[in-house]
PDB file of C-alpha atoms in Angstrom:
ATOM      1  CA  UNK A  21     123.738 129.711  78.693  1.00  0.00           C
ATOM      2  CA  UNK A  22     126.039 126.515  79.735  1.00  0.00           C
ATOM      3  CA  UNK A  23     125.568 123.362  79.054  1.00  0.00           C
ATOM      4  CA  UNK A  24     124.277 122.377  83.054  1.00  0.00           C
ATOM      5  CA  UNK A  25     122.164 126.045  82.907  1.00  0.00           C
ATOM      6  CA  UNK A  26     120.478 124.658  79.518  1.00  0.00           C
ATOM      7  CA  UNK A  27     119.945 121.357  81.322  1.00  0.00           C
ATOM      8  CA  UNK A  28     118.319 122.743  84.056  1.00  0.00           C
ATOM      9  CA  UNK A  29     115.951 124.539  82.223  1.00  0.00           C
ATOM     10  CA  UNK A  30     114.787 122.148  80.037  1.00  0.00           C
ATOM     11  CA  UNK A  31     114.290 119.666  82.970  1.00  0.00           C
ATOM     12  CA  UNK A  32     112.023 122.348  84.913  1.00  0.00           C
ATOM     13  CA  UNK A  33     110.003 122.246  81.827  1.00  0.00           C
ATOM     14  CA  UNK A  34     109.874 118.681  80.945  1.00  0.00           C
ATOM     15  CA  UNK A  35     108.458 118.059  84.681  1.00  0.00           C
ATOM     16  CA  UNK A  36     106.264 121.679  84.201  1.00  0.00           C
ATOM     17  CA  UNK A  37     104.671 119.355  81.062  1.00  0.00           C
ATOM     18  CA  UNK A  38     104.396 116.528  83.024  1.00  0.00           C
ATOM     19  CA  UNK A  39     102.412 117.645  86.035  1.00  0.00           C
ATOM     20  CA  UNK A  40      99.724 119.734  83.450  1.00  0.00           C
ATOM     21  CA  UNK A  41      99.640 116.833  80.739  1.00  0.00           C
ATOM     22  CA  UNK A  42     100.649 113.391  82.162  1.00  0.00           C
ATOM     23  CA  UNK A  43     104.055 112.048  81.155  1.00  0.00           C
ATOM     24  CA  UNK A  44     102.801 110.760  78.184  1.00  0.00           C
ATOM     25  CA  UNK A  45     102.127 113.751  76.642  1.00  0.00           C
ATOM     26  CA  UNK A  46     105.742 115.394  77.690  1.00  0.00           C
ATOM     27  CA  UNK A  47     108.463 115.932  74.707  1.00  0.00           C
ATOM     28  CA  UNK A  48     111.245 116.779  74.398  1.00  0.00           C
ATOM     29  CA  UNK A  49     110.617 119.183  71.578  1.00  0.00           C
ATOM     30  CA  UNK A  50     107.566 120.428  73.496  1.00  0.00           C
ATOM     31  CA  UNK A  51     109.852 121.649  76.911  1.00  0.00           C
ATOM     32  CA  UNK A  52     112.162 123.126  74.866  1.00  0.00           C
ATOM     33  CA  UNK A  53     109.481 125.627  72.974  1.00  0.00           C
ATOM     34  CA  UNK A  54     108.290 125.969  76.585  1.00  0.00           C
ATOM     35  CA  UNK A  55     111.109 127.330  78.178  1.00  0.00           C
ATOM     36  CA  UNK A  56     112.423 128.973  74.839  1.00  0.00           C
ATOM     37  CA  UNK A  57     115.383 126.525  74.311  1.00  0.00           C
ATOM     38  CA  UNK A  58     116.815 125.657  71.132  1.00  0.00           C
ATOM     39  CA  UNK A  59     115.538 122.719  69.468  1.00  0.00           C
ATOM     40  CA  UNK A  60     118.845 121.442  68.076  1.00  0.00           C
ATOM     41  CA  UNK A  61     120.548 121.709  71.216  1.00  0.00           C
ATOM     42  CA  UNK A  62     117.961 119.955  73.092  1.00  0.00           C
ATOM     43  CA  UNK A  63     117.799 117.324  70.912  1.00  0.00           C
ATOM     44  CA  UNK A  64     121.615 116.931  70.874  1.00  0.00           C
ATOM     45  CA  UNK A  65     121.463 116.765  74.968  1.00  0.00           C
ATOM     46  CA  UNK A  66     117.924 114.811  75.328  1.00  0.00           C
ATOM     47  CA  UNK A  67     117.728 112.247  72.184  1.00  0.00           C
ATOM     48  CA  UNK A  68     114.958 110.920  74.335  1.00  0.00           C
ATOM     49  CA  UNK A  69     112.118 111.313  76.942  1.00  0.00           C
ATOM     50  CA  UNK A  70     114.441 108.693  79.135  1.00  0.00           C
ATOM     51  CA  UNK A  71     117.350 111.197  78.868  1.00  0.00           C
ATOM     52  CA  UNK A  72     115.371 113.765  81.321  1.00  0.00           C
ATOM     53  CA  UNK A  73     115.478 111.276  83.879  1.00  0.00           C
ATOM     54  CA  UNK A  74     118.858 109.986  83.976  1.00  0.00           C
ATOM     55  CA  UNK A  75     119.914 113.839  83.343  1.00  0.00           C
ATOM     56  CA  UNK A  76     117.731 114.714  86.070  1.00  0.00           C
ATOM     57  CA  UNK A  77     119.505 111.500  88.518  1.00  0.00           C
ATOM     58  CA  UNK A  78     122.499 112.944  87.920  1.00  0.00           C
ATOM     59  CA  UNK A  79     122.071 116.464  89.024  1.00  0.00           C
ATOM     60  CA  UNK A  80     120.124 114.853  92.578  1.00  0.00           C
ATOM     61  CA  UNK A  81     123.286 113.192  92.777  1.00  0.00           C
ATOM     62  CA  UNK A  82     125.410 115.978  92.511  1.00  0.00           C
ATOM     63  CA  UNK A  83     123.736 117.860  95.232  1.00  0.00           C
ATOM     64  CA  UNK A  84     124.035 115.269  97.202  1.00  0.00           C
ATOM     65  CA  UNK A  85     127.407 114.653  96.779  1.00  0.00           C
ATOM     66  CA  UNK A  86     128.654 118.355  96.865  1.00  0.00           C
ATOM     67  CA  UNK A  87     127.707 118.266 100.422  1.00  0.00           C
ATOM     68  CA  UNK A  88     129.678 115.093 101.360  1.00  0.00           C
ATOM     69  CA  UNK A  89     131.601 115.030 105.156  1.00  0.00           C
ATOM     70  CA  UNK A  90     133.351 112.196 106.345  1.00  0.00           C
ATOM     71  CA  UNK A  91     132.602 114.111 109.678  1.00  0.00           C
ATOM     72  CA  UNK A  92     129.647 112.227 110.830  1.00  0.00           C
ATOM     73  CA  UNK A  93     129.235 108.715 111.228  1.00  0.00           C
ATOM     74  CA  UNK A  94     128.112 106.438 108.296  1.00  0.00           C
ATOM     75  CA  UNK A  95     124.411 106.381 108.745  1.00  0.00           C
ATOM     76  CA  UNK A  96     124.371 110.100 109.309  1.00  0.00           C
ATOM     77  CA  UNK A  97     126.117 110.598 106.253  1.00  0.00           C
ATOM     78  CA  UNK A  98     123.780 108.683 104.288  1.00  0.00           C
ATOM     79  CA  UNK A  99     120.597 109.862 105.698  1.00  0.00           C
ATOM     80  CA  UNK A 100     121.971 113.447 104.873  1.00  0.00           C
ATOM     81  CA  UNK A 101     122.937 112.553 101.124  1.00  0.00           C
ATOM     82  CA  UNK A 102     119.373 110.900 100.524  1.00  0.00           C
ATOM     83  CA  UNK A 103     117.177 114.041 101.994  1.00  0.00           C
ATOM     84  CA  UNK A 104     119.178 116.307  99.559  1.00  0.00           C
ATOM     85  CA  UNK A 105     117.804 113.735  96.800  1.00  0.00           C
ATOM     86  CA  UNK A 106     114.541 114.307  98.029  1.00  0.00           C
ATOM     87  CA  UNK A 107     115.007 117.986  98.194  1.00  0.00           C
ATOM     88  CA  UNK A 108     115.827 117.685  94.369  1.00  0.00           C
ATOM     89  CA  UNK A 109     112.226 116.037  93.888  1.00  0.00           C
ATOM     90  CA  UNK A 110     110.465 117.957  96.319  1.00  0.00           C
ATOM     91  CA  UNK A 111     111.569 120.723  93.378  1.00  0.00           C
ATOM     92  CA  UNK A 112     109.638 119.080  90.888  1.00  0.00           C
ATOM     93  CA  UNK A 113     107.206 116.993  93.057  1.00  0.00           C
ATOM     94  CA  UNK A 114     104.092 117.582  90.371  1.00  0.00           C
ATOM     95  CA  UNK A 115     105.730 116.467  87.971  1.00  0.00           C
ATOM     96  CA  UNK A 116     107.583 113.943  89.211  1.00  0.00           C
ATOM     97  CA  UNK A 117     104.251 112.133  90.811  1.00  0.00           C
ATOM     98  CA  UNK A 118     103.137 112.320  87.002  1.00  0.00           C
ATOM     99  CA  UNK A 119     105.470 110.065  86.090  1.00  0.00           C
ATOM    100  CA  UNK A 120     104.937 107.950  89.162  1.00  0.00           C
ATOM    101  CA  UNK A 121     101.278 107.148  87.799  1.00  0.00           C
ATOM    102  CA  UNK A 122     102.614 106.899  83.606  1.00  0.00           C
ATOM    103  CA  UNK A 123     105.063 103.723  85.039  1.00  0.00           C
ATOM    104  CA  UNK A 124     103.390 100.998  85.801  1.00  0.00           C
ATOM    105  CA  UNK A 125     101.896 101.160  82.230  1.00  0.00           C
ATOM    106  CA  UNK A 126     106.029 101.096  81.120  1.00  0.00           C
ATOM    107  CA  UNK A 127     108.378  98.624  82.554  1.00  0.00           C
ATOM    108  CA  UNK A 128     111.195  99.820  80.076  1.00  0.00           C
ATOM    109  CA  UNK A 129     111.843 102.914  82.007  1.00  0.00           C
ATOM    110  CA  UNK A 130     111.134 101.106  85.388  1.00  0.00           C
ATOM    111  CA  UNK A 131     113.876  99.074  84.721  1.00  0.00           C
ATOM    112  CA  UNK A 132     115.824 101.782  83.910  1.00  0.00           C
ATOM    113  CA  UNK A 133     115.365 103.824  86.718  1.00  0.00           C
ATOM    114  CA  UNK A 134     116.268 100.924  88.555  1.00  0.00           C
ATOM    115  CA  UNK A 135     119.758  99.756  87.146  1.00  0.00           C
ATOM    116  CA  UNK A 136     120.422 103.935  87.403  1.00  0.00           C
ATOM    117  CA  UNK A 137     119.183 104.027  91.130  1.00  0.00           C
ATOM    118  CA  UNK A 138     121.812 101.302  91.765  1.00  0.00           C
ATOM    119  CA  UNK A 139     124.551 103.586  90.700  1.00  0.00           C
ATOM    120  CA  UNK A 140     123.170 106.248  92.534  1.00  0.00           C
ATOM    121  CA  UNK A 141     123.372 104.429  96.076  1.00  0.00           C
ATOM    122  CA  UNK A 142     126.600 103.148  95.292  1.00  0.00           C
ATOM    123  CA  UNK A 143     128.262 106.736  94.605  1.00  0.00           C
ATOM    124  CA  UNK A 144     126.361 107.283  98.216  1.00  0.00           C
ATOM    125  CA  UNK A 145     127.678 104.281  99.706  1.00  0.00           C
ATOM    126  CA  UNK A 146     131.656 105.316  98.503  1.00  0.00           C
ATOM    127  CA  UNK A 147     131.261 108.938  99.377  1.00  0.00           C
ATOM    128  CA  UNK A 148     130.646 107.699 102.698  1.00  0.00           C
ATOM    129  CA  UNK A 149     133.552 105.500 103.601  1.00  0.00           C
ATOM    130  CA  UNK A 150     131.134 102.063 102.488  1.00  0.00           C
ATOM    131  CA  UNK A 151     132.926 100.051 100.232  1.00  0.00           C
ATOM    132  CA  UNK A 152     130.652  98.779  96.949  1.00  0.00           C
ATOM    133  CA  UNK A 153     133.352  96.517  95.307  1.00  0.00           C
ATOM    134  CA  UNK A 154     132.702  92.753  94.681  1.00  0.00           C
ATOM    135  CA  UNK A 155     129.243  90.864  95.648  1.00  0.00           C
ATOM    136  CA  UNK A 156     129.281  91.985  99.432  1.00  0.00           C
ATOM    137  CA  UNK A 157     129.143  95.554  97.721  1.00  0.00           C
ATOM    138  CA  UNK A 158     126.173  94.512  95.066  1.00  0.00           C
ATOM    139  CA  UNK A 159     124.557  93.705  98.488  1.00  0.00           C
ATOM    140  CA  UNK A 160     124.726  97.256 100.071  1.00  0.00           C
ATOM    141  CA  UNK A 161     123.401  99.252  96.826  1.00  0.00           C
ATOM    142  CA  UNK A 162     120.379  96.828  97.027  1.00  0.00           C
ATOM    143  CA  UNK A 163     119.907  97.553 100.814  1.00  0.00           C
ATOM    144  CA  UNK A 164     120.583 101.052 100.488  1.00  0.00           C
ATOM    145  CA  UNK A 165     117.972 100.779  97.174  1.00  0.00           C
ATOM    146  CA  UNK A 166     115.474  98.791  99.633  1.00  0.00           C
ATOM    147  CA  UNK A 167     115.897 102.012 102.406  1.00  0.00           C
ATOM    148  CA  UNK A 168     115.241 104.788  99.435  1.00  0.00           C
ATOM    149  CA  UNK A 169     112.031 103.077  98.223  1.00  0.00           C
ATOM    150  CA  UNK A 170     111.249 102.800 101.510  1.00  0.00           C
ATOM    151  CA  UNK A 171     111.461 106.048 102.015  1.00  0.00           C
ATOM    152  CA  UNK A 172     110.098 107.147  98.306  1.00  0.00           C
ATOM    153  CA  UNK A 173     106.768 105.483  98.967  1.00  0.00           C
ATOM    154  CA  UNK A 174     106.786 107.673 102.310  1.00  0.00           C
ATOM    155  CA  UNK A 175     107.311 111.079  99.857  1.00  0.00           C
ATOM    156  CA  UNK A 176     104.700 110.639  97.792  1.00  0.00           C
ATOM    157  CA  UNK A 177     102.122 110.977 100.525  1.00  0.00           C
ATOM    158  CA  UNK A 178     104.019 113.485 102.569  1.00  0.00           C
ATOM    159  CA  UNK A 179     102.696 117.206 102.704  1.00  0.00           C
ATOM    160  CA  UNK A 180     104.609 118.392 105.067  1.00  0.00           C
ATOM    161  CA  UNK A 181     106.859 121.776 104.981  1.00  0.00           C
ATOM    162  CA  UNK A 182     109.777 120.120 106.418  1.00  0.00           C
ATOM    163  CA  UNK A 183     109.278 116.345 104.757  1.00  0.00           C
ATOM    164  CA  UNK A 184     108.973 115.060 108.503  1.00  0.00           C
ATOM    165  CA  UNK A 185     107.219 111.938 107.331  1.00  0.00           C
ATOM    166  CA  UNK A 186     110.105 111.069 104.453  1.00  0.00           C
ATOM    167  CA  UNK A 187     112.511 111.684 107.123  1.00  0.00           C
ATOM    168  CA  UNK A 188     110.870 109.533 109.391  1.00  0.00           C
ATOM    169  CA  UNK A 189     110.528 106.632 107.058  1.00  0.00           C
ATOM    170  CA  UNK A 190     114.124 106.633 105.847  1.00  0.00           C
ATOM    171  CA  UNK A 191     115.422 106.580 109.474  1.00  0.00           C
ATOM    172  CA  UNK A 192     113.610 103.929 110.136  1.00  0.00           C
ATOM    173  CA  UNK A 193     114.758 102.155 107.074  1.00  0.00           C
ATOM    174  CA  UNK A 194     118.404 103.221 107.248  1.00  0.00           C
ATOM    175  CA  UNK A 195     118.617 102.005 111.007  1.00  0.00           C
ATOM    176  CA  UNK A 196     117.043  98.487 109.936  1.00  0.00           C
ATOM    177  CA  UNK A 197     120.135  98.547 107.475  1.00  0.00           C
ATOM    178  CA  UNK A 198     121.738  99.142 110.166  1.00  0.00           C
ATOM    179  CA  UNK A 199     121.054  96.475 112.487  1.00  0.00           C
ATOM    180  CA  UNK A 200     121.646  94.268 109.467  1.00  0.00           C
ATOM    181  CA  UNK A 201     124.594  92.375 110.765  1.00  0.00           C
ATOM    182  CA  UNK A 202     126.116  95.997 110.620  1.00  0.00           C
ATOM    183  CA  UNK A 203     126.482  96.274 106.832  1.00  0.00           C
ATOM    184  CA  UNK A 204     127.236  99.664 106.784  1.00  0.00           C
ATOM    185  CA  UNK A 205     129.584  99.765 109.228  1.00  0.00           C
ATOM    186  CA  UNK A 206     132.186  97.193 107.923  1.00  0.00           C
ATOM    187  CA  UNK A 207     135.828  98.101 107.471  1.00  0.00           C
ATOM    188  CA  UNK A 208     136.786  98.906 103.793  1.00  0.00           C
ATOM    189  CA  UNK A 209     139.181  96.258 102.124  1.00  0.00           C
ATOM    190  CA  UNK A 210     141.678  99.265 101.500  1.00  0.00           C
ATOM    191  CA  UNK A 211     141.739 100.102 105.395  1.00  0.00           C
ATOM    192  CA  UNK A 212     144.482  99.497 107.752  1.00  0.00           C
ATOM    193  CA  UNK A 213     144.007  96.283 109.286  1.00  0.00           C
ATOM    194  CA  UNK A 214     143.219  96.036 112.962  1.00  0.00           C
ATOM    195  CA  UNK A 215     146.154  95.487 115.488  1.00  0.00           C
ATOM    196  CA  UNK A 216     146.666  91.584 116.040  1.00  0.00           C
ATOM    197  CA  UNK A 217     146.528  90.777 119.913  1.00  0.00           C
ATOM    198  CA  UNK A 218     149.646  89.831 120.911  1.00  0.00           C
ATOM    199  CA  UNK A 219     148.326  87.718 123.816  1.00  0.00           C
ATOM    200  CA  UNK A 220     148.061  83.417 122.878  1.00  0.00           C
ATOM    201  CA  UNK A 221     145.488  82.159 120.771  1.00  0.00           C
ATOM    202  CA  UNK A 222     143.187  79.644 122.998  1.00  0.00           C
ATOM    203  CA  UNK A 223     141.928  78.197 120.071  1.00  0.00           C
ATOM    204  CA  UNK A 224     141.139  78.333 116.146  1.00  0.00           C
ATOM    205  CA  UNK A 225     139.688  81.720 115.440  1.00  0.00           C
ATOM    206  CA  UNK A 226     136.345  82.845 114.499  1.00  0.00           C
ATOM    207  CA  UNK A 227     135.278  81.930 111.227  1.00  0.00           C
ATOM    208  CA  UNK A 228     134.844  84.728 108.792  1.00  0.00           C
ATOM    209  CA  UNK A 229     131.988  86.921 108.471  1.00  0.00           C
ATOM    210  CA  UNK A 230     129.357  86.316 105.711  1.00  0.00           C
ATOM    211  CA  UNK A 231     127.703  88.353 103.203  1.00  0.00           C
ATOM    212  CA  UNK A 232     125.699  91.196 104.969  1.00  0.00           C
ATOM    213  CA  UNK A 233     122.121  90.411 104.676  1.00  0.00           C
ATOM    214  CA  UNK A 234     119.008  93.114 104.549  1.00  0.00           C
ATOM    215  CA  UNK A 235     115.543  92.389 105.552  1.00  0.00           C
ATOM    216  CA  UNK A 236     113.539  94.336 103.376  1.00  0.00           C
ATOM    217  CA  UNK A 237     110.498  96.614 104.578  1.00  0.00           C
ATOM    218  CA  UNK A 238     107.180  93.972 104.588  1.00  0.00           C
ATOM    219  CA  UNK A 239     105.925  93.598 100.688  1.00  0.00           C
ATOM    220  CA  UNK A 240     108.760  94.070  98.787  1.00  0.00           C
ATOM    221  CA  UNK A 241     110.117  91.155  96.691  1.00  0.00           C
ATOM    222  CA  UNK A 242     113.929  89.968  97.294  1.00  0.00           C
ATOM    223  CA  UNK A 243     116.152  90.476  95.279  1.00  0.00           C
ATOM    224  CA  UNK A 244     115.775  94.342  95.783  1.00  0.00           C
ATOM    225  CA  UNK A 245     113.582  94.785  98.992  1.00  0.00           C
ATOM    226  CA  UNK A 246     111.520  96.665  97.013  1.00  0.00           C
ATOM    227  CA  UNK A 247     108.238  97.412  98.075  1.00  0.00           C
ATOM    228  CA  UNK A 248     105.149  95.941  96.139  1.00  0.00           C
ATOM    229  CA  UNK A 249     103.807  99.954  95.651  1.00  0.00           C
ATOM    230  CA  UNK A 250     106.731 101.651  94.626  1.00  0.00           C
ATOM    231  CA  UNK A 251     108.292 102.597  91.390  1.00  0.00           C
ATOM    232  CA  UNK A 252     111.785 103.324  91.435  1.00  0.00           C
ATOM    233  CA  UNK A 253     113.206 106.868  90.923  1.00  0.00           C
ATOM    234  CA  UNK A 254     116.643 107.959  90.111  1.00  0.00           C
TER     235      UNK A 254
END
């Protein structure tokens, strides 16, 4: 068994624990003997209870990225990248709702998830032609952050087969992004430069663009457009 095959395992059971015990009673030590891991190994892969989640991030962002086209435009490509996310926790939707009710009782790993989800949205962002460099970019991970809570408090009520609610939702989020003063449309700084009109200038020019501003869903503070009701989730 490989290192990602060992991974995988582990993290089926850790969420398996979860959904029948509450997070608080998952360990590591405890999904390992469940799926008949070794201890050493796991605890040389998962030092701690965090380590499932940022383990388990990473391989939603994988699948989301190994299915990256620069053949669609921007918002398409986004929406696309985030419903393979939520494919990745609609596999472990039990458990993972387990650990939506154990967080409000631990800001730590809130926190966490939070600084991780920011990385997540910004691989996103870059694997679809959005620039993320410099403050402008810090801007668009928090908007696309604002439009996958959005869409995360949407999940954890949905029943549907097809996730036709969460898809809902994060359309409606992404296009808000959208509208945003175009945010995720912009032209990356390492693009070629639009032609310059040859034809006389009347006048000064326009002045330069600002910052792209998001207007978070209603009930989410700020700084992150984060809704009042949902925990973050990497």
């Amino acid at each position: 068994m490989d290192d990602s095959e060992f991974d995988r395992a582990l993290l089926t059971a850790a969420f398996e624990m979860a959904a029948d015990h509450g997070w608080h009673r998952m360990s590591i030590a405890g999904a390992a003997r469940r799926a008949g891991l070794a201890l050493d190994r796991a605890r040389l892969r998962f030092p701690h209870r965090g380590a499932v989640l940022v383990r388990f991030g990473r391989e939603a962002d994988r699948l989301a990225l190994a299915a990256a086209t620069r053949d669609a435009p921007v918002r398409d490509q986004i929406f696309d990248m985030l419903m393979r996310r939520f494919d990745a926790l609609q596999t472990h939707r039990a458990g993972i709702l387990a650990l939506f009710r154990a967080l409000p009782a631990k800001p730590h790993l809130a926190l966490m998830l939070t600084c991780a989800n920011l990385y997540s949205m910004g691989w996103i962002l870059e694997a679809a032609g959005v620039s993320t460099i410099g403050p402008v970019g810090q801007l668009r991970r928090k908007g696309l952050l604002a439009a996958w809570l959005w869409a995360v408090r949407a999940w954890r009520g949905d029943e549907t087969v097809d996730l036709s609610v969460t898809m809902a939702a994060l359309d409606h989020a992404l296009a808000r992004a959208e509208t945003a003063e175009g945010w995720l449309c912009r032209r990356r700084p390492d693009s070629p430069a639009p032609a310059a009109d040859p034809g006389p200038s009347p006048g000064p020019g326009p002045e330069p663009d600002g910052p792209p501003s998001f207007e978070p869903p209603p009930g989410g503070p700020p700084e992150t457009g984060m809704p009042a009701d949902v925990t973050p989730l990497a």
